[in-house]
Coordinates of C-alpha atoms in Angstrom, one line a residue:
X1 CA -91.0 -47.4 -22.1
X2 CA -89.8 -49.8 -19.5
X3 CA -86.0 -50.4 -19.0
X4 CA -85.1 -53.7 -20.7
X5 CA -84.4 -56.5 -18.3
X6 CA -81.4 -58.7 -18.3
X7 CA -83.5 -61.5 -19.7
X8 CA -84.7 -59.4 -22.6
X9 CA -81.2 -58.3 -23.4
X10 CA -80.0 -61.8 -23.3
X11 CA -82.7 -62.9 -25.6
X12 CA -82.0 -60.1 -28.1
X13 CA -78.3 -60.9 -28.1
X14 CA -78.4 -64.6 -28.0
X15 CA -75.7 -65.2 -30.6
X16 CA -72.9 -67.1 -28.8
X17 CA -69.7 -65.1 -28.3
X18 CA -66.3 -66.8 -28.5
X19 CA -64.5 -66.5 -25.2
X20 CA -61.2 -66.1 -27.1
X21 CA -62.5 -62.9 -28.7
X22 CA -63.7 -61.4 -25.4
X23 CA -61.3 -58.8 -24.0
X24 CA -60.0 -59.7 -20.6
X25 CA -60.5 -57.0 -17.9
X26 CA -57.5 -55.6 -16.0
X27 CA -57.7 -54.1 -12.6
X28 CA -57.3 -50.3 -12.7
X29 CA -55.3 -50.5 -9.5
X30 CA -52.9 -53.1 -11.1
X31 CA -52.3 -50.6 -13.9
X32 CA -51.7 -47.8 -11.4
X33 CA -48.9 -50.0 -9.8
X34 CA -47.0 -50.3 -13.1
X35 CA -45.1 -47.5 -14.7
X36 CA -45.5 -47.1 -18.5
X37 CA -43.0 -49.2 -20.5
X38 CA -40.5 -46.8 -22.0
X39 CA -40.0 -49.2 -24.9
X40 CA -43.5 -48.3 -26.0
X41 CA -42.7 -44.6 -26.5
X42 CA -41.9 -43.5 -30.0
X43 CA -42.1 -39.7 -29.9
X44 CA -41.9 -37.1 -27.2
X45 CA -42.9 -37.9 -23.7
X46 CA -45.4 -40.6 -24.8
X47 CA -46.8 -38.1 -27.3
X48 CA -47.0 -41.1 -29.7
X49 CA -46.7 -44.7 -28.5
X50 CA -46.7 -48.1 -30.0
X51 CA -50.3 -49.0 -31.1
X52 CA -51.3 -45.3 -31.3
X53 CA -52.0 -42.9 -34.1
X54 CA -51.0 -39.3 -34.8
X55 CA -52.6 -36.9 -37.3
X56 CA -50.4 -34.5 -39.1
X57 CA -52.9 -31.9 -40.4
X58 CA -52.5 -29.0 -42.8
X59 CA -53.8 -27.4 -46.0
X60 CA -52.7 -28.8 -49.3
X61 CA -49.6 -27.4 -51.0
X62 CA -47.8 -26.0 -47.9
X63 CA -45.1 -28.6 -47.6
X64 CA -46.5 -31.3 -45.4
X65 CA -44.8 -33.9 -47.5
X66 CA -41.4 -32.2 -47.3
X67 CA -41.9 -31.8 -43.6
X68 CA -42.7 -35.5 -43.4
X69 CA -39.5 -36.4 -45.2
X70 CA -37.5 -34.3 -42.8
X71 CA -39.2 -35.8 -39.8
X72 CA -38.6 -39.3 -41.1
X73 CA -34.9 -38.7 -41.8
X74 CA -34.2 -37.1 -38.5
X75 CA -36.2 -39.5 -36.4
X76 CA -34.5 -42.4 -38.1
X77 CA -31.2 -40.9 -37.0
X78 CA -32.5 -40.6 -33.4
X79 CA -32.5 -36.8 -33.7
X80 CA -35.1 -34.1 -32.9
X81 CA -37.3 -32.9 -35.7
X82 CA -39.5 -29.8 -35.4
X83 CA -38.7 -29.9 -31.7
X84 CA -40.0 -33.5 -31.3
X85 CA -37.5 -36.0 -29.9
X86 CA -37.7 -39.7 -30.9
X87 CA -37.2 -42.2 -28.1
X88 CA -34.5 -43.9 -30.1
X89 CA -33.5 -44.2 -33.8
X90 CA -36.7 -45.3 -35.5
X91 CA -37.4 -47.4 -38.5
X92 CA -40.1 -45.7 -40.7
X93 CA -42.2 -46.9 -43.6
X94 CA -44.2 -44.4 -45.6
X95 CA -47.0 -45.3 -48.0
X96 CA -47.8 -42.3 -50.1
X97 CA -49.9 -41.3 -53.1
X98 CA -49.1 -37.6 -53.8
X99 CA -45.5 -37.4 -55.0
X100 CA -43.6 -39.2 -57.7
X101 CA -40.0 -40.5 -57.4
X102 CA -38.6 -37.2 -58.7
X103 CA -40.5 -35.2 -56.1
X104 CA -39.4 -37.5 -53.2
X105 CA -35.8 -37.4 -54.4
X106 CA -35.8 -33.6 -54.5
X107 CA -37.2 -33.4 -51.0
X108 CA -34.6 -35.8 -49.6
X109 CA -31.7 -33.9 -51.3
X110 CA -33.1 -30.7 -49.9
X111 CA -33.2 -32.0 -46.4
X112 CA -29.7 -33.5 -46.7
X113 CA -28.2 -30.3 -48.0
X114 CA -30.2 -27.9 -45.7
X115 CA -29.3 -29.9 -42.5
X116 CA -25.7 -30.7 -43.7
X117 CA -26.1 -34.4 -43.2
X118 CA -23.0 -36.4 -43.6
X119 CA -22.3 -39.5 -45.7
X120 CA -22.3 -41.5 -42.5
X121 CA -25.8 -40.1 -41.7
X122 CA -27.1 -41.1 -45.1
X123 CA -25.7 -44.6 -44.8
X124 CA -27.2 -44.9 -41.3
X125 CA -30.7 -44.4 -42.5
X126 CA -30.5 -45.9 -46.0
X127 CA -32.5 -49.0 -45.0
X128 CA -34.4 -47.4 -42.1
X129 CA -36.6 -44.9 -44.1
X130 CA -38.6 -46.7 -46.8
X131 CA -41.1 -45.1 -49.1
X132 CA -43.8 -46.9 -51.1
X133 CA -45.9 -45.2 -53.8
X134 CA -49.4 -46.7 -54.0
X135 CA -52.2 -45.2 -56.1
X136 CA -54.6 -48.1 -56.8
X137 CA -56.0 -49.5 -53.5
X138 CA -58.3 -48.0 -51.0
X139 CA -60.3 -49.0 -47.9
X140 CA -59.9 -52.5 -46.6
X141 CA -58.2 -53.6 -49.9
X142 CA -55.5 -51.1 -49.1
X143 CA -55.1 -52.3 -45.5
X144 CA -55.2 -56.0 -46.4
X145 CA -53.3 -56.1 -49.7
X146 CA -50.8 -53.3 -49.2
X147 CA -50.4 -52.3 -45.5
X148 CA -50.4 -55.7 -43.9
X149 CA -47.8 -57.4 -46.2
X150 CA -45.5 -54.4 -46.0
X151 CA -45.7 -54.3 -42.2
X152 CA -45.0 -58.0 -42.1
X153 CA -42.0 -57.7 -44.3
X154 CA -40.4 -54.5 -43.0
X155 CA -41.5 -54.3 -39.4
X156 CA -41.3 -50.5 -38.9
X157 CA -41.5 -48.6 -35.6
X158 CA -43.7 -46.0 -37.4
X159 CA -46.0 -46.4 -40.4
X160 CA -46.8 -43.1 -42.2
X161 CA -49.9 -42.9 -44.5
X162 CA -49.9 -39.9 -46.8
X163 CA -52.7 -38.8 -47.1
X164 CA -55.8 -40.3 -45.4
X165 CA -58.1 -39.1 -48.2
X166 CA -56.2 -41.1 -50.8
X167 CA -56.7 -44.4 -49.1
X168 CA -59.9 -44.1 -47.0
X169 CA -62.1 -45.1 -50.0
X170 CA -65.2 -43.6 -48.4
X171 CA -66.8 -40.4 -47.3
X172 CA -64.6 -38.9 -44.6
X173 CA -67.6 -37.1 -43.2
X174 CA -69.3 -40.4 -42.3
X175 CA -68.3 -41.7 -38.9
X176 CA -69.1 -45.3 -39.8
X177 CA -66.7 -45.1 -42.7
X178 CA -63.8 -43.6 -40.8
X179 CA -64.3 -46.0 -37.9
X180 CA -64.3 -49.0 -40.3
X181 CA -61.0 -47.9 -41.7
X182 CA -59.2 -46.6 -38.6
X183 CA -60.7 -48.6 -35.8
X184 CA -61.8 -51.9 -37.3
X185 CA -59.1 -52.1 -40.0
X186 CA -56.0 -50.2 -39.0
X187 CA -55.9 -50.6 -35.2
X188 CA -55.5 -54.4 -35.3
X189 CA -52.6 -54.0 -37.7
X190 CA -50.8 -51.6 -35.3
X191 CA -51.3 -54.0 -32.4
X192 CA -50.3 -57.1 -34.5
X193 CA -47.1 -55.5 -35.8
X194 CA -46.2 -53.5 -32.7
X195 CA -45.9 -50.1 -34.4
X196 CA -47.4 -46.6 -34.4
X197 CA -48.9 -44.7 -37.3
X198 CA -48.7 -41.1 -38.5
X199 CA -51.5 -40.1 -40.9
X200 CA -51.1 -37.0 -43.0
X201 CA -54.5 -35.3 -43.4
X202 CA -55.8 -32.2 -45.1
X203 CA -57.9 -29.4 -43.7
X204 CA -61.3 -28.8 -45.3
X205 CA -61.6 -26.5 -48.3
X206 CA -62.7 -23.3 -46.5
X207 CA -62.1 -19.6 -47.0
X208 CA -62.1 -16.7 -44.5
X209 CA -61.9 -19.0 -41.5
X210 CA -60.8 -16.8 -38.5
X211 CA -58.5 -18.8 -36.3
X212 CA -56.8 -15.8 -34.6
X213 CA -58.4 -16.6 -31.2
X214 CA -58.2 -20.4 -31.4
X215 CA -56.5 -22.2 -28.5
X216 CA -54.2 -25.1 -29.3
X217 CA -57.0 -27.5 -28.3
X218 CA -59.4 -25.9 -30.9
X219 CA -57.1 -27.1 -33.6
X220 CA -57.8 -30.8 -32.9
X221 CA -60.7 -30.7 -35.2
X222 CA -59.0 -28.7 -38.0
X223 CA -58.8 -31.8 -40.3
X224 CA -61.5 -32.5 -42.9
X225 CA -64.3 -34.9 -42.1
X226 CA -66.0 -36.7 -39.2
X227 CA -65.0 -35.8 -35.6
X228 CA -64.3 -39.5 -35.2
X229 CA -61.0 -39.1 -37.1
X230 CA -59.8 -36.8 -34.3
X231 CA -61.4 -38.9 -31.6
X232 CA -59.5 -41.9 -32.9
X233 CA -56.1 -40.4 -32.9
X234 CA -53.9 -40.3 -29.8
X235 CA -52.0 -37.2 -30.9
X236 CA -52.5 -34.4 -33.4
X237 CA -50.0 -31.9 -34.9
X238 CA -51.3 -29.1 -37.1
X239 CA -49.4 -26.9 -39.5
X240 CA -51.0 -23.6 -40.4
X241 CA -49.7 -20.8 -42.7
X242 CA -49.1 -17.3 -41.5
X243 CA -49.3 -14.1 -43.6
X244 CA -45.6 -14.3 -44.2
X245 CA -45.4 -16.9 -47.1
X246 CA -42.4 -18.8 -45.8
X247 CA -43.4 -18.9 -42.1
X248 CA -45.7 -21.5 -40.6
X249 CA -47.1 -22.2 -37.2
X250 CA -47.0 -25.7 -35.8
X251 CA -49.6 -26.5 -33.1
X252 CA -49.5 -29.4 -30.8
X253 CA -53.3 -29.8 -30.8
X254 CA -53.9 -33.1 -29.0
X255 CA -51.7 -34.4 -26.1
X256 CA -49.6 -31.3 -26.7
X257 CA -48.4 -31.3 -23.1
X258 CA -46.4 -34.5 -24.0
X259 CA -44.8 -33.3 -27.2
X260 CA -41.8 -31.8 -25.3
X261 CA -42.0 -28.2 -26.3
X262 CA -40.9 -25.6 -23.7
X263 CA -40.1 -21.9 -23.7
X264 CA -36.9 -20.3 -22.4
X265 CA -38.5 -20.3 -18.9
X266 CA -39.0 -24.1 -19.0
X267 CA -42.8 -23.8 -19.3
X268 CA -44.8 -26.0 -21.6
X269 CA -45.8 -24.4 -24.9
X270 CA -48.2 -25.7 -27.6
X271 CA -47.2 -23.6 -30.6
X272 CA -43.9 -23.1 -32.4
X273 CA -42.9 -21.3 -35.6
X274 CA -40.9 -22.9 -38.5
X275 CA -40.1 -21.7 -42.0
X276 CA -39.0 -22.9 -45.4
X277 CA -35.3 -22.7 -46.0
X278 CA -34.5 -19.1 -46.8
X279 CA -32.5 -19.7 -49.9
X280 CA -35.2 -21.6 -51.7
X281 CA -34.1 -25.1 -50.7
X282 CA -36.6 -27.8 -49.6
X283 CA -35.8 -27.8 -46.0
X284 CA -37.5 -26.6 -42.8
X285 CA -35.8 -24.5 -40.1
X286 CA -36.9 -22.9 -36.9
X287 CA -38.1 -19.3 -37.4
X288 CA -35.7 -16.6 -36.4
X289 CA -36.5 -13.2 -35.0
X290 CA -36.2 -11.8 -38.5
X291 CA -38.8 -14.3 -39.8
X292 CA -41.1 -13.4 -36.9
X293 CA -40.8 -9.7 -37.6
X294 CA -41.7 -10.4 -41.3
X295 CA -44.7 -12.4 -40.1
X296 CA -45.9 -9.6 -37.9
X297 CA -45.4 -7.0 -40.6
X298 CA -47.4 -9.0 -43.1
X299 CA -50.5 -9.2 -41.0
X300 CA -53.5 -7.5 -42.6
X301 CA -54.1 -4.0 -41.3
X302 CA -50.7 -4.0 -39.6
X303 CA -49.9 -0.4 -38.6
X304 CA -46.7 1.1 -37.4
X305 CA -43.1 -0.1 -37.7
X306 CA -41.8 -3.5 -36.8
X307 CA -40.9 -3.8 -33.1
X308 CA -37.1 -3.8 -32.2
X309 CA -35.0 -4.2 -29.1
X310 CA -35.2 -0.5 -28.6
X311 CA -39.0 -0.8 -28.0
X312 CA -38.3 -3.3 -25.3
X313 CA -35.5 -1.1 -23.8
X314 CA -38.0 1.7 -23.6
X315 CA -40.1 -0.3 -21.1
X316 CA -37.1 -0.5 -18.7
X317 CA -37.3 2.4 -16.1
X318 CA -34.6 5.1 -16.4
X319 CA -33.8 5.2 -12.6
X320 CA -35.2 2.0 -11.2
X321 CA -35.6 -1.7 -12.0
X322 CA -38.6 -3.7 -13.3
X323 CA -39.1 -7.4 -12.6
X324 CA -38.3 -9.6 -15.6
X325 CA -41.8 -11.1 -15.6
X326 CA -43.4 -7.7 -15.5
X327 CA -41.2 -6.5 -18.4
X328 CA -42.1 -9.5 -20.6
X329 CA -45.8 -9.0 -19.7
X330 CA -45.6 -5.3 -20.7
X331 CA -43.8 -6.2 -23.9
X332 CA -46.8 -8.4 -25.0
X333 CA -49.2 -5.5 -24.4
X334 CA -47.0 -3.4 -26.7
X335 CA -47.2 -6.1 -29.5
X336 CA -43.9 -7.8 -28.8
X337 CA -44.3 -11.6 -28.5
X338 CA -42.8 -13.4 -25.6
X339 CA -40.2 -15.2 -27.6
X340 CA -39.1 -12.0 -29.4
X341 CA -39.1 -10.1 -26.1
X342 CA -36.8 -12.7 -24.6
X343 CA -34.5 -12.5 -27.6
X344 CA -34.4 -8.7 -27.5
X345 CA -33.6 -8.9 -23.7
X346 CA -30.8 -11.3 -24.3
X347 CA -29.3 -8.8 -26.9
X348 CA -29.7 -5.9 -24.6
X349 CA -28.0 -7.8 -21.7
X350 CA -25.2 -9.0 -24.0
X351 CA -24.5 -5.5 -25.2
X352 CA -24.5 -4.0 -21.7
X353 CA -27.5 -1.7 -22.5
X354 CA -29.5 -3.2 -19.5
X355 CA -28.5 -5.2 -16.5
X356 CA -30.0 -8.0 -14.4
X357 CA -30.5 -7.5 -10.7
X358 CA -31.0 -10.3 -8.3
X359 CA -33.1 -9.4 -5.2
X360 CA -32.9 -12.0 -2.4
X361 CA -36.1 -13.4 -1.1
X362 CA -36.5 -15.6 2.0
X363 CA -36.8 -19.4 1.4
X364 CA -37.0 -19.1 -2.4
X365 CA -35.0 -18.1 -5.5
X366 CA -33.9 -14.5 -5.9
X367 CA -36.3 -12.2 -7.9
X368 CA -34.8 -11.2 -11.3
X369 CA -35.2 -7.5 -12.2
X370 CA -34.0 -5.5 -15.1
X371 CA -32.5 -2.0 -15.0
X372 CA -30.5 0.3 -17.1
X373 CA -27.9 0.5 -14.4
X374 CA -25.7 -2.2 -12.7
X375 CA -26.9 -3.4 -9.4
X376 CA -25.2 -1.8 -6.4
X377 CA -24.5 -3.9 -3.3
X378 CA -26.3 -2.7 -0.2

């Protein structure tokens, strides 16, 4: 079949197009000359920006809503939540369908108590974190009759929709349906009202899914439905249970390099562990070494005792020194995760059971080695 000519294409698409609706092109070189506007950043290092969407994905019943409440409260105070820093104190509007007023109040009280927020903190965010319960509209009726008027009235920095499946009003597996809601319906509202959106979304109902070898990027498509949902979003954060019931892995699955997570060595990381408050309160905290040990011990088929700092100390030579990087690498081969190994090493150094050596190298920083003996000057 011959390639259509310009004349044939013109004839096929002869309907006049309004010049006002035609997007104006911008020189790519002009964009290269201009640095991103910092006022457009909402979370992280441009992890989520004005006009963009973020998916917060996880199975039902693990605490996405309570995590959302905690995020909203802390970001409204201009504070870090789950290791994610807001660009400034943010105004947040959540439209949700899954919790009644009693549930939401309990979550808010749990966060306030668990994070020891002051009366001044509560006053600061009283009018900056607003929740709306909506259970009757879906699809374009939801966007036009609920979302648009609320954005017009309250002008939030971030709109949260919880969850997508309650409001889509169509089959989430059909790309045309998700595009109509997200691209045709929601995107223009984000542009018009100069805000970003976080959409809470569920994983599909699956069993026996082996994710043990997944990379962070593999988690982008962990949410239920059409790939277009993930393709639409600018950022994706996934929460996944571990075998320890109170410990959860958070994965920066899309644009993860911009979320702002780093390890003790300053390197970018894409996964972090958080847990439910240990005394049964509704609050999330960063996992401790004890939580990680419980997580490791709970893995199916786990054999042998939980690793301790003595296991790391055993990898340090008796009469020599080992480079710090080699020690951490050896620890991982012995089943001690990097973060736990760094924690054990800090304990051993603090207790004087091992010592750091600094070996000079020309034109670069000294090499750090670890020994059971103090370094002697030569």
